[in-house]
XYZ file of C-alpha atoms in Angstrom:
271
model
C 8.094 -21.840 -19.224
C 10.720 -22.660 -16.734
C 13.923 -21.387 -16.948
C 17.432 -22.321 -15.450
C 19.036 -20.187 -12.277
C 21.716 -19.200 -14.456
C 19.540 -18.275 -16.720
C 17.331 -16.107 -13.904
C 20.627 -14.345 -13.378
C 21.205 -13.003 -16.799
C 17.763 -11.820 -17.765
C 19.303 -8.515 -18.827
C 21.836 -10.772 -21.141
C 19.314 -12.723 -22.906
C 15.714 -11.192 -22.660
C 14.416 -13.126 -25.546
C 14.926 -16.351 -24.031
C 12.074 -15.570 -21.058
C 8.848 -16.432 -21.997
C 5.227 -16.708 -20.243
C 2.311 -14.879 -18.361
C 2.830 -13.549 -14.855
C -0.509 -12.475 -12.877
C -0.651 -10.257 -10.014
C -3.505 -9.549 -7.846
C -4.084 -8.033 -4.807
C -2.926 -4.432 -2.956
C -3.840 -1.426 -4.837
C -1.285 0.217 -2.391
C 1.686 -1.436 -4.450
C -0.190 -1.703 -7.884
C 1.322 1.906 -8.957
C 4.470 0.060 -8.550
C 3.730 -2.968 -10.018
C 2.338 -1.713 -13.195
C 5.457 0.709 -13.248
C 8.065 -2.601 -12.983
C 6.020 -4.957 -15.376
C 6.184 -1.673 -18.226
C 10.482 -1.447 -17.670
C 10.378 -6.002 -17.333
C 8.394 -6.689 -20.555
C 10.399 -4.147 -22.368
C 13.427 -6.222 -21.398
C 11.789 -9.225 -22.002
C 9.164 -8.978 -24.526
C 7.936 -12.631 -24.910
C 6.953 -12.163 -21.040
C 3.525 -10.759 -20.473
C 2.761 -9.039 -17.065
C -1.144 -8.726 -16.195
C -1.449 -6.494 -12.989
C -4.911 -5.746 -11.362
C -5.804 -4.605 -7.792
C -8.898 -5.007 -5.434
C -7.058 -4.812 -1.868
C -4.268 -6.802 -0.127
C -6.297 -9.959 1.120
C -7.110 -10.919 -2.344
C -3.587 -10.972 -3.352
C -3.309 -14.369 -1.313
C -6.571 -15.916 -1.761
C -5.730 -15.398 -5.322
C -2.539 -17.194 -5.150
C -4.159 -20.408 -3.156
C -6.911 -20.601 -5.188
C -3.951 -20.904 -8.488
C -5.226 -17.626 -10.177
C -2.675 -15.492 -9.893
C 1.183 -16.143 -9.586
C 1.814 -13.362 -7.383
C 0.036 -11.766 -4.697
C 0.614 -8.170 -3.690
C 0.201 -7.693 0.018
C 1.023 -4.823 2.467
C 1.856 -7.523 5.030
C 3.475 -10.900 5.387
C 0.729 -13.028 4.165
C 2.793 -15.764 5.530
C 2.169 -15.565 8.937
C -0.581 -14.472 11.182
C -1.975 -11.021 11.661
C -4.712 -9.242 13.530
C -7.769 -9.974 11.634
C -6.380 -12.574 9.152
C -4.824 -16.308 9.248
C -1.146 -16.921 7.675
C -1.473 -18.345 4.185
C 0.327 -21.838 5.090
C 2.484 -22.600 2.227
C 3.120 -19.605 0.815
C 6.560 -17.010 0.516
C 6.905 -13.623 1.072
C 9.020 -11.801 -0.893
C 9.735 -8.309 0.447
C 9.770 -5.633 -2.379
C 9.279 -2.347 -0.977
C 8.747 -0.037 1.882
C 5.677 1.645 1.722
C 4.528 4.960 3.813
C 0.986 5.743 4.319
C -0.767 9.080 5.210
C -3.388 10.576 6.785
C -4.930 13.001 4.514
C -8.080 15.244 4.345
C -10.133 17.235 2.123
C -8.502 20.468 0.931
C -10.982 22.947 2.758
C -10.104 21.121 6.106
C -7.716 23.633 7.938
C -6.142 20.808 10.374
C -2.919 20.464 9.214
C -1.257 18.021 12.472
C -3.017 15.066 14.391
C -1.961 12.906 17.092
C -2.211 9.140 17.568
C -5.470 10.140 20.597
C -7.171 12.612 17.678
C -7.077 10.030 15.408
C -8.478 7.415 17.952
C -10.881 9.798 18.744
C -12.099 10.170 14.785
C -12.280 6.624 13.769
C -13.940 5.707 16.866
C -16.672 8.071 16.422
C -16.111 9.668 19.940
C -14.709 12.943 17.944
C -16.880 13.680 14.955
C -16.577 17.626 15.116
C -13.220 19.146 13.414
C -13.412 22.338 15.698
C -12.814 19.489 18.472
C -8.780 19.065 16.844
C -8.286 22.433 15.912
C -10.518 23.032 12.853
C -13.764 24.415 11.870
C -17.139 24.233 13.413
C -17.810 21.103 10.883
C -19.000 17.092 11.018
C -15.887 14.954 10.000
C -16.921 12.829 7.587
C -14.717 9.398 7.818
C -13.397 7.709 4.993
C -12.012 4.050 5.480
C -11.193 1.227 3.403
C -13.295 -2.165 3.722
C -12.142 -5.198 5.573
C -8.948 -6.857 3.768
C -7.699 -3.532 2.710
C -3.886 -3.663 3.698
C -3.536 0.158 4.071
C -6.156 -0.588 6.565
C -4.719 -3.122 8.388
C -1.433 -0.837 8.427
C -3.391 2.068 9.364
C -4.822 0.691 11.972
C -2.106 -0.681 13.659
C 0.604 2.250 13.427
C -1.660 5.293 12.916
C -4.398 4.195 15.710
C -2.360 2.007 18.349
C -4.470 -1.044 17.039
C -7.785 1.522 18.260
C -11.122 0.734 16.773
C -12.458 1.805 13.201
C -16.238 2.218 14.013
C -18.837 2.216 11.252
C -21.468 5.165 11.834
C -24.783 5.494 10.454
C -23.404 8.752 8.862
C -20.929 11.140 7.418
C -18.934 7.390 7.326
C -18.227 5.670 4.248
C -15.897 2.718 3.230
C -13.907 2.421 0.266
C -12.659 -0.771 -1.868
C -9.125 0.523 -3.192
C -6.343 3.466 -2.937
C -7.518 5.033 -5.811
C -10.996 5.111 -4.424
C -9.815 6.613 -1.022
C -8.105 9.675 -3.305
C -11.495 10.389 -5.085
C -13.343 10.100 -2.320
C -11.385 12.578 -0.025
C -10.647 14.892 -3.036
C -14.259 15.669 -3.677
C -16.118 15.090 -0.601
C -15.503 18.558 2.071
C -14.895 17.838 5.842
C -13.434 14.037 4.854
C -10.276 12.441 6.477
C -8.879 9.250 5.090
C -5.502 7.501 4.824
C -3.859 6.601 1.568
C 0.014 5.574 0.319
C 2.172 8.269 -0.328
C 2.131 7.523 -3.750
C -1.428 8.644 -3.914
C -0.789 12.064 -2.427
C -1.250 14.984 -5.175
C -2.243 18.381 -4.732
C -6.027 18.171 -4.736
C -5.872 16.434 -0.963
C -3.886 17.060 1.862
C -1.475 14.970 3.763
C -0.882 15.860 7.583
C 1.700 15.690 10.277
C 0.992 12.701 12.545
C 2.087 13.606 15.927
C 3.991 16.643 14.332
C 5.846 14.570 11.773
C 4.992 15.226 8.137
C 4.233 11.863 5.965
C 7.518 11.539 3.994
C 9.856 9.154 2.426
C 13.128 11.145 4.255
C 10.974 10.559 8.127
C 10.179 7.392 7.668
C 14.340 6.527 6.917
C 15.000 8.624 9.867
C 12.870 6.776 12.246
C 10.415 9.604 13.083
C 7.591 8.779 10.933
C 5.709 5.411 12.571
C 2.790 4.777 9.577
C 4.866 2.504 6.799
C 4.782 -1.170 6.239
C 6.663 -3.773 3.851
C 5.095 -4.686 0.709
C 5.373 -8.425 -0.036
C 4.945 -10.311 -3.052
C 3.417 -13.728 -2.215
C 4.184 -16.621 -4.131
C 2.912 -20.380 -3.536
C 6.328 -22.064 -2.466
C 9.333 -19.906 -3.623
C 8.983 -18.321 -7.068
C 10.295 -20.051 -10.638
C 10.715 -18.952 -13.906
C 9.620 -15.874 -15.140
C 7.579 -14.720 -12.137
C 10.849 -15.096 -10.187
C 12.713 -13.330 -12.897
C 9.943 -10.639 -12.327
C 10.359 -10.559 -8.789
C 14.559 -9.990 -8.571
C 13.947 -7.334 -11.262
C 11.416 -5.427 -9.226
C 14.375 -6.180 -6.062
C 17.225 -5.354 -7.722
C 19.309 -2.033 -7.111
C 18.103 -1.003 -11.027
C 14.665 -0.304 -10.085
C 14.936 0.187 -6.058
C 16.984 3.058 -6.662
C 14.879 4.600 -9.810
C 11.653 4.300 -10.655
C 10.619 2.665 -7.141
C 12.086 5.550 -5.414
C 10.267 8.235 -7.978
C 6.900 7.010 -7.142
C 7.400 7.702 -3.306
C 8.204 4.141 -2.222
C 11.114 3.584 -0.069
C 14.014 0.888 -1.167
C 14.018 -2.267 1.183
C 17.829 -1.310 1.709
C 17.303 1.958 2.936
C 15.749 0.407 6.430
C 18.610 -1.938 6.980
């Protein structure tokens, strides 16, 4: 159901009088916080239902032009173009968060730093030997997300100078989603991926990229390069409930709160 401006405005005044269904597909990478806004948003609205699923960043789009979803989560401006992938003509993106990404490893890998050449090197395939950057005599074994992953396409860009991800015939292996990448490097010795910060618990390791740990505080300051907008992308500009959804997951309220607890950086902060 559709539902006035003034009536967008004052959600918080009169939650009863949203109704409707709001689907979001797309980038695991923001789903943690999606799933974490649509909990506090139906609670204040509880005729609204929010159905949140991710399966990487490209989908997010597809899903929106092919009238299957109403929002589509994307760790880049779907909007316009980008290496690998045509803008999504007609479509909006709404900026909702900052997010950092991080290189992490397998806890028995003793590297704790790596610079922008090492990881070149890596996901190349020219280095494939961790005693090569300052580890043990063991084969790297490269983790990677598949094609349309957004953490990739970030990754890629900022982490590898735009440098090559090279499939191997081993110790390679490619992933379909952030929560994949975490399992994946947790159990698997000698592995290096790249994951959201969000992602990062004690059973992997993060490490310094060009002796700057992955946090929330470096990439404010400026001295921590691997982070990218996350964008909500609706078909023409949002109405209704799923923009009523969208200003809640903007507004200072959740920015400053739960957004902030689950490692994300507020869009504000990097004004």
């Amino acid at each position: 159901m559709l539902v006035s401006s003034a009536l967008v405005g004052a959600v918080s005044a009169a939650p009863s009088q949203l109704s409707g269904k709001i689907t979001v597909n797309g980038s695991t990478a923001l789903l943690p916080l999606t799933l974490q806004a649509a909990k506090e948003f139906q609670k204040l609205n509880p005729k609204v239902k929010v159905a949140a699923s991710g399966k990487g960043s490209v989908t997010g789009p597809q899903a929106v032009k092919k009238g299957i979803a109403d929002i589509g989560a994307c760790d880049w401006d779907a909007s316009m173009d980008v290496p690998g992938f045509k803008a999504f003509s007609g479509q909006v993106a709404n900026k909702v968060a900052v997010i950092p990404f991080a290189t992490v490893v397998n806890n028995n890998v003793k590297v704790t730093d790596l610079s922008t050449d090492q990881l070149k090197g890596i996901y190349s395939g020219k280095i494939t030997n961790w005693k090569d950057v300052g580890g043990d005599n063991a084969d790297i074994v490269v983790i990677t997300r598949a094609f349309g992953s957004g953490t990739r396409v970030n990754y890629q860009s900022k982490a590898l100078s735009g440098g090559d991800i090279t499939k191997k015939e081993k110790n390679y292996k490619e992933v379909g989603s952030s929560g994949d990448m975490k399992t994946a490097v947790a159990t698997t010795p000698n592995s290096i991926g790249y994951i959201d910060l969000v992602y990062v618990t004690s059973d992997l390791k993060a490490v310094k990229f060009n002796g700057v740990a992955a946090s929330t505080d470096n990439v404010i300051n400026g001295s921590y390069k691997i982070w990218a907008y996350g964008y909500y992308m609706t078909k023409g500009q949002p109405t209704g409930a799923t923009k009523a959804f969208i200003e809640y997951v903007q507004s200072s309220k959740f920015q400053q709160s739960s957004l902030k607890k689950l490692k994300f950086i507020p869009i504000a902060a990097m004004k």
